[in-house]
Short mmCIF file of C-alpha atoms in Angstrom, two decimals:
data_model
loop_
_atom_site.label_atom_id
_atom_site.label_comp_id
_atom_site.label_asym_id
_atom_site.label_seq_id
_atom_site.Cartn_x
_atom_site.Cartn_y
_atom_site.Cartn_z
CA MET A 1 148.46 100.46 115.21
CA ASP A 2 147.19 103.10 113.36
CA ARG A 3 143.45 105.36 114.68
CA LEU A 4 141.91 105.54 111.20
CA ASP A 5 140.14 108.70 110.02
CA ASN A 6 137.33 107.46 107.19
CA THR A 7 135.70 109.03 104.62
CA VAL A 8 132.31 109.22 104.54
CA ARG A 9 130.34 108.70 101.06
CA PRO A 10 127.28 111.08 100.66
CA TYR A 11 125.06 108.40 97.68
CA ALA A 12 121.69 109.93 97.19
CA TRP A 13 119.98 106.04 98.92
CA GLY A 14 121.81 107.00 102.32
CA SER A 15 120.37 107.80 105.47
CA THR A 16 120.91 111.65 106.91
CA THR A 17 120.75 110.53 110.26
CA ALA A 18 122.14 106.26 111.34
CA ILE A 19 125.55 106.78 110.71
CA PRO A 20 125.49 110.32 112.48
CA ALA A 21 123.59 108.21 115.33
CA LEU A 22 126.08 105.27 115.88
CA LEU A 23 129.26 108.28 115.97
CA GLY A 24 127.65 110.34 118.40
CA THR A 25 127.58 113.56 115.73
CA GLU A 26 124.76 115.71 114.47
CA PRO A 27 123.10 115.40 111.13
CA THR A 28 124.46 117.47 108.44
CA GLY A 29 120.67 116.91 106.73
CA GLU A 30 122.73 115.45 103.67
CA PRO A 31 122.73 111.40 103.18
CA GLN A 32 125.63 109.84 104.27
CA ALA A 33 125.71 106.26 103.18
CA GLU A 34 129.29 104.22 103.76
CA MET A 35 132.03 105.06 106.01
CA TRP A 36 134.76 103.27 104.44
CA MET A 37 137.90 101.75 106.45
CA GLY A 38 140.46 100.38 104.40
CA ALA A 39 142.93 100.90 101.21
CA HIS A 40 140.67 101.38 98.59
CA PRO A 41 141.82 104.12 96.04
CA GLY A 42 138.60 105.64 95.71
CA ALA A 43 138.66 106.56 99.42
CA PRO A 44 141.23 105.22 101.87
CA SER A 45 141.41 105.92 105.49
CA ARG A 46 143.83 108.21 106.97
CA THR A 47 146.22 107.28 109.47
CA GLY A 48 149.17 109.68 111.55
CA ARG A 49 151.63 108.28 109.02
CA GLY A 50 149.68 109.02 105.90
CA THR A 51 146.68 107.34 103.67
CA LEU A 52 146.68 103.92 104.75
CA ALA A 53 146.83 102.77 100.88
CA ALA A 54 149.98 105.02 100.58
CA VAL A 55 150.91 103.50 104.47
CA VAL A 56 150.80 99.75 103.11
CA ASP A 57 152.44 100.29 99.27
CA ALA A 58 155.61 101.85 101.52
CA ASP A 59 156.32 98.20 102.73
CA PRO A 60 153.52 95.44 101.92
CA GLU A 61 155.16 92.56 103.51
CA LYS A 62 155.52 94.88 107.09
CA GLU A 63 152.08 95.75 107.08
CA LEU A 64 150.37 92.79 105.64
CA GLY A 65 152.63 90.32 106.62
CA ALA A 66 153.90 88.07 104.21
CA ALA A 67 151.42 84.95 103.70
CA SER A 68 148.94 87.67 103.09
CA VAL A 69 151.14 89.59 100.26
CA ALA A 70 151.91 85.83 98.59
CA ARG A 71 148.39 84.86 98.40
CA PHE A 72 146.26 88.30 97.39
CA GLY A 73 149.25 90.77 96.47
CA PRO A 74 150.81 93.91 97.61
CA ARG A 75 147.30 95.51 98.77
CA LEU A 76 144.98 94.87 101.49
CA PRO A 77 142.71 92.40 100.33
CA PHE A 78 139.76 93.59 102.09
CA LEU A 79 137.26 97.09 102.25
CA LEU A 80 134.99 97.25 105.66
CA LYS A 81 132.52 99.68 105.65
CA LEU A 82 129.49 101.04 107.75
CA LEU A 83 126.64 101.11 105.25
CA ALA A 84 123.27 103.22 106.28
CA ALA A 85 120.50 102.54 103.58
CA GLY A 86 117.46 105.15 104.15
CA ALA A 87 116.05 104.32 100.10
CA PRO A 88 116.85 101.27 98.53
CA LEU A 89 120.12 100.73 96.19
CA SER A 90 120.41 99.59 93.04
CA LEU A 91 119.80 95.72 92.10
CA GLN A 92 122.92 93.95 91.05
CA VAL A 93 125.17 90.97 90.53
CA HIS A 94 129.09 91.05 91.18
CA PRO A 95 131.34 88.37 88.68
CA ASP A 96 133.32 85.65 90.04
CA LEU A 97 136.99 85.95 89.42
CA ALA A 98 137.52 84.32 86.11
CA GLN A 99 134.31 86.52 84.78
CA ALA A 100 135.79 89.91 85.96
CA ARG A 101 139.54 89.06 84.84
CA ALA A 102 137.79 88.64 81.13
CA GLY A 103 135.99 91.38 80.93
CA HIS A 104 138.91 93.97 82.64
CA GLU A 105 140.84 92.28 80.18
CA ASP A 106 138.61 92.78 77.10
CA GLU A 107 137.42 96.42 78.09
CA GLU A 108 140.91 97.24 78.61
CA ARG A 109 141.78 96.01 75.43
CA ARG A 110 138.88 97.93 73.85
CA GLY A 111 140.28 100.86 75.25
CA VAL A 112 136.97 101.24 77.44
CA PRO A 113 138.00 104.86 79.61
CA LEU A 114 137.95 103.19 83.58
CA ASP A 115 135.41 106.46 84.11
CA ALA A 116 133.29 105.56 81.76
CA PRO A 117 129.32 105.60 82.23
CA HIS A 118 129.48 101.91 80.75
CA ARG A 119 132.17 101.03 81.99
CA ASN A 120 131.41 97.32 83.70
CA TYR A 121 134.52 96.15 85.32
CA LYS A 122 136.82 98.58 87.01
CA ASP A 123 139.38 95.99 87.86
CA ALA A 124 139.95 91.96 87.32
CA ASN A 125 138.78 91.24 90.81
CA HIS A 126 135.82 89.86 92.19
CA LYS A 127 133.46 91.07 95.04
CA PRO A 128 132.05 88.72 97.36
CA GLU A 129 130.31 90.31 100.10
CA LEU A 130 129.33 90.13 103.29
CA ILE A 131 126.45 92.32 105.54
CA CYS A 132 125.53 91.64 109.22
CA ALA A 133 122.95 94.18 110.52
CA LEU A 134 123.44 96.57 113.32
CA THR A 135 119.58 97.39 113.32
CA GLU A 136 116.83 95.53 111.90
CA PHE A 137 118.36 95.51 107.64
CA ASP A 138 115.88 95.00 105.10
CA GLY A 139 117.18 93.35 101.60
CA LEU A 140 116.37 91.08 98.85
CA CYS A 141 118.68 88.35 97.91
CA GLY A 142 118.37 85.60 95.55
CA PHE A 143 115.26 84.29 93.19
CA ARG A 144 112.76 83.01 94.80
CA PRO A 145 111.14 79.53 93.74
CA PRO A 146 109.62 80.65 89.87
CA THR A 147 106.17 78.61 91.06
CA GLU A 148 105.62 81.17 94.24
CA THR A 149 107.06 84.85 92.53
CA ALA A 150 104.15 83.15 89.85
CA ASP A 151 101.36 83.09 92.72
CA LEU A 152 103.14 86.47 94.17
CA LEU A 153 102.18 87.83 90.48
CA ASP A 154 98.77 86.42 90.45
CA GLY A 155 97.84 88.16 93.53
CA LEU A 156 98.12 91.58 91.99
CA GLY A 157 95.28 91.01 89.48
CA ILE A 158 96.86 93.31 87.16
CA ALA A 159 96.74 91.47 83.29
CA SER A 160 100.19 92.55 81.97
CA LEU A 161 101.60 90.62 84.60
CA LYS A 162 99.76 87.16 83.65
CA PRO A 163 102.52 86.35 80.59
CA TYR A 164 105.47 86.68 83.33
CA ALA A 165 103.34 84.35 85.51
CA ASP A 166 102.69 81.33 82.44
CA LEU A 167 106.26 81.74 82.01
CA LEU A 168 108.03 80.65 85.63
CA ARG A 169 105.17 77.97 85.81
CA ALA A 170 105.98 76.70 81.93
CA GLN A 171 109.10 76.30 82.37
CA SER A 172 112.57 74.83 84.01
CA GLU A 173 113.76 76.84 86.98
CA ASP A 174 116.90 78.29 85.09
CA ALA A 175 115.06 78.94 82.24
CA ALA A 176 112.12 80.18 83.62
CA LEU A 177 114.09 82.86 85.32
CA ARG A 178 116.31 83.95 82.74
CA GLU A 179 113.36 85.00 80.08
CA VAL A 180 111.31 86.52 82.70
CA LEU A 181 114.30 88.28 83.79
CA THR A 182 115.33 89.14 79.96
CA ALA A 183 111.72 89.96 79.08
CA ILE A 184 111.09 92.50 81.65
CA LEU A 185 114.46 93.90 81.26
CA THR A 186 114.04 94.00 77.31
CA ALA A 187 110.22 95.30 77.10
CA ASP A 188 109.08 98.70 75.80
CA PRO A 189 109.51 101.40 78.27
CA GLU A 190 106.28 103.33 77.67
CA ASP A 191 104.71 99.65 78.35
CA MET A 192 107.12 98.56 81.41
CA SER A 193 106.48 102.03 82.72
CA ARG A 194 102.37 101.28 82.56
CA THR A 195 103.11 97.84 84.66
CA VAL A 196 105.52 99.21 87.07
CA THR A 197 102.87 101.84 87.47
CA GLU A 198 100.10 99.28 87.85
CA THR A 199 102.37 97.16 90.12
CA ALA A 200 103.18 99.97 92.89
CA ALA A 201 99.74 101.25 93.41
CA ALA A 202 98.40 97.01 93.67
CA CYS A 203 101.35 96.52 96.41
CA ASP A 204 100.28 99.52 97.98
CA ARG A 205 96.91 98.36 98.33
CA LEU A 206 97.54 94.60 99.09
CA GLY A 207 100.34 95.79 101.81
CA GLY A 208 101.43 92.45 103.51
CA ALA A 209 104.36 90.32 101.41
CA TYR A 210 103.89 92.99 99.14
CA ALA A 211 104.55 96.00 101.10
CA PRO A 212 108.48 96.13 100.49
CA TYR A 213 107.52 96.07 96.54
CA ALA A 214 105.18 99.04 96.79
CA ASP A 215 108.03 100.82 98.89
CA ILE A 216 110.58 100.33 96.13
CA ALA A 217 108.30 101.33 93.42
CA HIS A 218 108.01 105.06 95.29
CA HIS A 219 111.20 105.33 95.36
CA TYR A 220 111.77 104.25 91.63
CA PRO A 221 108.17 105.01 89.85
CA GLY A 222 108.47 103.43 86.04
CA ASP A 223 111.75 101.62 86.95
CA PRO A 224 111.71 97.72 85.52
CA GLY A 225 114.08 96.58 88.25
CA VAL A 226 110.24 97.03 90.80
CA LEU A 227 109.04 93.63 88.76
CA ALA A 228 113.14 92.43 88.82
CA ALA A 229 112.82 93.23 92.53
CA LEU A 230 109.61 90.48 92.56
CA LEU A 231 111.88 87.69 91.38
CA LEU A 232 113.82 87.90 94.49
CA ASN A 233 113.51 86.65 98.28
CA HIS A 234 112.94 89.27 100.59
CA VAL A 235 115.20 89.01 103.89
CA ARG A 236 114.48 91.16 107.01
CA LEU A 237 118.04 90.81 109.03
CA GLN A 238 117.45 91.11 113.16
CA PRO A 239 120.68 92.76 114.54
CA GLY A 240 123.68 89.90 114.52
CA GLU A 241 122.23 88.46 111.77
CA ALA A 242 123.97 88.73 108.20
CA LEU A 243 124.13 87.51 104.37
CA TYR A 244 126.89 86.33 101.65
CA LEU A 245 126.66 87.41 98.60
CA GLY A 246 128.72 85.53 96.84
CA ALA A 247 129.22 85.84 92.40
CA GLY A 248 126.06 85.92 90.37
CA ILE A 249 123.30 86.40 92.80
CA PRO A 250 121.09 89.18 92.37
CA HIS A 251 120.55 91.66 95.71
CA ALA A 252 119.72 95.07 96.58
CA TYR A 253 120.16 96.55 100.31
CA LEU A 254 116.72 98.43 101.20
CA ASP A 255 116.85 100.17 104.74
CA GLY A 256 118.80 100.07 107.93
CA LEU A 257 121.96 99.99 109.29
CA GLY A 258 125.20 97.23 108.72
CA VAL A 259 128.86 96.16 108.83
CA GLU A 260 129.21 95.28 105.60
CA ILE A 261 132.69 93.73 104.37
CA MET A 262 133.98 92.61 100.31
CA ALA A 263 137.01 92.19 98.28
CA ASN A 264 138.60 95.19 97.48
CA SER A 265 136.60 95.43 94.06
CA ASP A 266 134.43 98.12 92.49
CA ASN A 267 132.84 95.69 89.82
CA VAL A 268 128.63 95.89 89.69
CA LEU A 269 126.47 94.40 86.65
CA ARG A 270 123.12 96.53 87.59
CA CYS A 271 119.96 95.44 86.62
CA GLY A 272 117.25 97.99 87.87
CA LEU A 273 116.87 100.62 90.88
CA THR A 274 118.82 103.00 88.94
CA PRO A 275 119.38 105.63 86.76
CA LYS A 276 123.20 104.50 85.80
CA HIS A 277 124.18 101.76 83.01
CA VAL A 278 122.14 98.73 82.82
CA ASP A 279 124.03 95.99 80.31
CA VAL A 280 121.43 93.27 79.97
CA PRO A 281 123.74 91.30 77.82
CA GLU A 282 126.26 91.01 80.16
CA LEU A 283 124.27 91.20 82.94
CA LEU A 284 122.06 87.88 81.92
CA ARG A 285 125.78 85.82 81.25
CA VAL A 286 127.16 87.29 84.77
CA VAL A 287 123.43 86.14 86.85
CA ARG A 288 122.88 82.84 88.06
CA PHE A 289 119.69 81.37 87.48
CA GLU A 290 119.03 79.80 90.05
CA ALA A 291 116.20 79.56 93.25
CA GLY A 292 116.75 79.23 96.88
CA ASP A 293 116.38 80.75 100.31
CA PRO A 294 119.16 83.42 100.97
CA GLY A 295 120.70 81.70 104.25
CA VAL A 296 120.58 84.35 106.76
CA LEU A 297 124.50 83.89 109.03
CA ARG A 298 124.08 83.36 112.29
CA PRO A 299 128.01 83.83 113.69
CA GLU A 300 129.80 80.40 115.31
CA ALA A 301 131.39 81.17 118.93
CA SER A 302 134.37 80.16 119.45
CA PRO A 303 135.61 79.18 123.05
CA ASP A 304 137.53 82.44 123.57
CA GLY A 305 134.30 84.40 122.52
CA GLU A 306 135.27 84.91 119.27
CA GLU A 307 131.98 84.71 117.44
CA VAL A 308 132.79 84.43 113.61
CA TYR A 309 130.49 84.65 110.33
CA ASP A 310 131.60 81.85 108.11
CA THR A 311 132.01 82.13 104.21
CA PRO A 312 133.77 80.58 101.62
CA THR A 313 136.15 83.78 100.89
CA ASP A 314 139.54 84.10 101.76
CA GLU A 315 139.93 87.75 101.18
CA PHE A 316 137.82 88.52 104.09
CA ARG A 317 136.98 86.91 107.74
CA LEU A 318 134.26 88.85 109.57
CA SER A 319 133.88 88.06 112.97
CA ARG A 320 132.48 89.78 116.66
CA TYR A 321 133.44 90.25 120.16
CA VAL A 322 130.50 91.03 122.48
CA LEU A 323 132.70 91.80 125.55
CA PRO A 324 131.25 92.31 129.18
CA GLU A 325 131.95 94.47 131.89
CA GLY A 326 134.85 92.99 133.82
CA ALA A 327 136.12 90.75 131.41
CA ALA A 328 139.58 89.54 130.43
CA ALA A 329 141.18 91.26 128.04
CA HIS A 330 141.26 89.25 125.01
CA ASP A 331 144.74 89.02 122.39
CA LEU A 332 144.41 89.18 119.16
CA THR A 333 147.13 89.29 117.44
CA LEU A 334 147.42 87.54 114.02
CA PRO A 335 150.15 87.46 111.42
CA ALA A 336 147.70 89.31 108.78
CA PRO A 337 146.49 92.80 108.75
CA GLN A 338 142.71 93.25 110.95
CA ILE A 339 141.19 96.19 110.91
CA LEU A 340 139.00 96.55 114.58
CA LEU A 341 135.70 98.55 114.85
CA CYS A 342 133.50 99.34 118.00
CA THR A 343 129.70 99.53 117.16
CA ALA A 344 128.86 99.24 120.98
CA GLY A 345 130.25 100.57 124.19
CA THR A 346 133.89 101.80 124.63
CA VAL A 347 136.75 99.41 124.09
CA ARG A 348 140.67 99.75 124.90
CA THR A 349 143.19 98.21 122.29
CA GLY A 350 146.66 99.64 122.97
CA GLU A 351 147.04 103.31 123.28
CA HIS A 352 143.47 103.70 121.79
CA GLU A 353 139.83 104.03 123.20
CA LEU A 354 137.04 103.48 120.33
CA THR A 355 133.50 104.00 121.43
CA PRO A 356 130.88 103.63 118.34
CA GLY A 357 132.13 104.10 114.70
CA ARG A 358 135.90 104.22 115.59
CA SER A 359 138.25 102.33 114.16
CA VAL A 360 141.93 101.26 114.18
CA PHE A 361 144.33 99.99 111.46
CA VAL A 362 146.65 96.74 113.43
CA PRO A 363 149.63 95.70 110.91
CA ALA A 364 150.50 91.96 110.83
CA GLY A 365 151.81 90.61 113.64
CA GLU A 366 151.58 93.63 115.44
CA GLN A 367 150.14 92.77 119.16
CA ALA A 368 146.40 93.56 119.70
CA GLU A 369 145.06 93.15 122.90
CA VAL A 370 141.74 94.36 123.67
CA SER A 371 139.43 95.28 126.21
CA GLY A 372 136.33 96.78 128.08
CA SER A 373 133.23 96.59 127.52
CA GLY A 374 131.09 97.04 124.39
CA THR A 375 131.30 95.12 120.64
CA LEU A 376 134.34 94.93 118.59
CA PHE A 377 133.88 94.03 114.83
CA ARG A 378 137.24 91.97 113.36
CA ALA A 379 138.42 92.40 110.09
CA THR A 380 140.73 89.95 108.59
CA VAL A 381 141.87 87.77 105.86
CA ARG A 382 141.43 83.93 105.53
CA LEU A 383 144.87 82.40 105.85
#
């Protein structure tokens, strides 16, 4: 079992205080957006045996187990993070596995450099993800029903938004959402900037259901993503609640601290709220133009005290244990790799004492007995 020393990524949207508060360290004044736990080559966790990526590469079957290697290959299939949003992240979607493989193969064939700003597919994997709130957590997830969005736009009283509202009412759901998002992302930049500025002022004035979008516009003045965001459901998670983001679902995280787990991939197609490249044709090919409830997840408790966040993804499985004072020890041994992360209290496992923000990697088959008083998240795979 390896104690992990993890890298904190200083992305501009990160909170300056949330991760330091959890870790019990002093803020640096710089944003601390994500703490990565895993073997991703961009920032692999460090162990006493070297980076976790090097440890896995040296003996994949010993560290991951034969079943995981046979199913997912000789690499850790998931990446676990602490995510602390102090400002909205980019509005984005992720491809499914077939789209990722085809897109990666195409860009490789065309010789698009991996670090090129316009590169869409850095790898051949999909990127389903799950975010579980540790504090109140605001986000956008999936399309709102078109007629409800039309009513929301009409309520702003802005003439330049009327054509979008009319389209949303006149077409079938798929066609309405597709046409309006296309129109927003391909509009004349100067005209769009003026419309976004008017929309931001109206959202700020009206508040209520419009307040989240006013805050987005404050961070991204003139960005067409502000109007794209108005097409999506606003969600406020309470601690312990979660959202699952499958392929093609437009989403953005706005504010809050959470535990995030995802398949080990960097494939992102952006549709706004970012200065980075937006590939409109490819985005429109990947987005699922379906409205619906964002589907807030609550954990399902098992008799042994494990609370599981059930998703259709095999590359990861996230659960938590809320351990009361004096509770019996739990045996978490599995024939699969695990990362254990403490987010409250003090939890003991093997020779390691975990306090908030501290984590360990447990190789497949390694005995993992946990005790103490606190909250422990368990990341593994579904075999």
